[in-house]
Amino acid sequence: MPDTELLSLQTDHIQALQQRYEQAMAAHGYDSLLISSGAAPMRYGDDQSWHFQGYGPFLHWTGLTGQEHSWLLLRPGEPPLLWLYQPIDFWHANLELPEEPWQQVIEVRYSQQREAPSMEVSGKLAVIGDPASLAEVPGDHNPVQLLAALDETRVHKTLYEIACLARANEIAVLGHKAARDTFLAGGSEFEINLAYQRATGQREAEAPYHSIIGLNEHAGTLHYQYYDTEAPARSRSLLIDAGVRFRGYCSDITRTTPAADEGRFAALAQGLGQLQHRLCEMVAPGVDYVAIHRKTHEGIAALLSAAGVVSGLDDKALVEQGITRAFFPHGIGHFLGIQVHDVAGKRKPSPADAPLLRLTRTLEPGMVVTIEPGLYIIPSLLGPFLNGPLGEHFNHAVIDELQGCGGIRIEDNVLVTAEGARNLTREAGG
Ligand code: GLY
Ligand code: MN
Ligand code: MN
């Protein structure tokens, strides 16, 4: 999509937000709403701050992830008013805002003060944001029911948001291809990370989350957080879970690549890939997301038996005994948007058989979800089974072999449409 089209969609997006926010405010008795972008806290005992990424509702309107101490005021029937913090500061640069159509629907003012602007507002004011930024501000701070209603405005993506999420996928897919090439050429985790950043043109502090890059057994740690600077003597597998932000919107993609001579692990990865494809095909309006999670457990049970990892237990028993959960301990996915784990996923709590599931809703057009089945060899989860009364059903030699490859996760970003779904990651060539 050309940039001009994207930018015109942004104006529609802001108008849609205006309607949604006004409705939420009216329903909860508020006449105006002030949104804080937030600010990065300082590290204790240090003169350095943490990396900053702005507060969700502020980004929902502006996409400006790096703007600290900025404020957005919404009043029904009036154009939104945005105060951007632009101090006179010889240590830091101020953002140069490119001229874009959204500035015709949001009034922009520049401010040298970090505190909330003095405003002429009548009636009841709500103020939302990190409480650390709200201390002296008048009005009701973070009213819980209003916050829930505002979270709900983020569930059904506008056309602008869908275009941004699609672009975030296109960019991240370039990074994943570079990462894979670097792995196959014998690169270390650190070098794979550099290749990913070079290809996506985004430094890690701006990405939605720190890229998870695990070689060999590191791939078995769900959110493995280190980067070895030396490649292992034998690189057997790569798991990379990495996204980018585009105009604030996130992609969240995982790929697993076996080395050329890893026959057993490659077969398992291929089987999980086929399962992931079937799960993505389930995405459609009216489908209970929890059902996709449960279908994943059935699929993993079948894979474990087919791969000879377990034997003598049927698929139902593998699920009911908690064995599939030891290999796949996380949820099948979550909402995706301006935050990587986007809000409002749970109107009802996660069921007892899926305690870590972040999304328990029935799918509707406009929702964007991840589908990310995984299969890992995690000693702390498998140990009680291997050494317990069901231990004889496990092929210990196969598990030992697979443990050196860590695990598999395959993650795509999928939009629910009126007709079914669009897989934004595969559309992008991922
Ligand atoms: N990248 C974190 C997740 O997949 O949820
Ligand atoms: Mn991920
Ligand atoms: Mn995810």
PDB file of C-alpha atoms and ligand atoms in Angstrom, residues 209 241 252-254 333-334 336 340-341 358 370 372 409 411 413, ligand 3:
ATOM      1  CA  TYR A 209      10.234  -6.794  22.626  1.00  0.00           C
ATOM      2  CA  ASP A 241      11.043 -14.932  17.965  1.00  0.00           C
ATOM      3  CA  ASP A 252       5.450 -10.976  16.601  1.00  0.00           C
ATOM      4  CA  ILE A 253       6.844 -13.807  14.495  1.00  0.00           C
ATOM      5  CA  THR A 254       8.705 -16.994  15.392  1.00  0.00           C
ATOM      6  CA  GLY A 333      -1.346 -16.910  21.385  1.00  0.00           C
ATOM      7  CA  HIS A 334      -2.788 -13.520  22.154  1.00  0.00           C
ATOM      8  CA  LEU A 336      -1.657  -8.215  18.776  1.00  0.00           C
ATOM      9  CA  VAL A 340       2.642  -7.124  21.479  1.00  0.00           C
ATOM     10  CA  HIS A 341       0.380  -8.747  24.066  1.00  0.00           C
ATOM     11  CA  ARG A 358      -3.854 -14.695  27.263  1.00  0.00           C
ATOM     12  CA  THR A 370      -1.052 -14.768  16.994  1.00  0.00           C
ATOM     13  CA  GLU A 372       2.093 -19.899  17.980  1.00  0.00           C
ATOM     14  CA  ARG A 409       7.902 -22.554  17.946  1.00  0.00           C
ATOM     15  CA  GLU A 411       4.248 -18.055  15.137  1.00  0.00           C
ATOM     16  CA  ASN A 413       0.005 -12.992  12.951  1.00  0.00           C
TER      17      ASN A 413
HETATM   18 MN    MN B   3       3.350 -14.053  20.562  1.00  0.00          MN
END
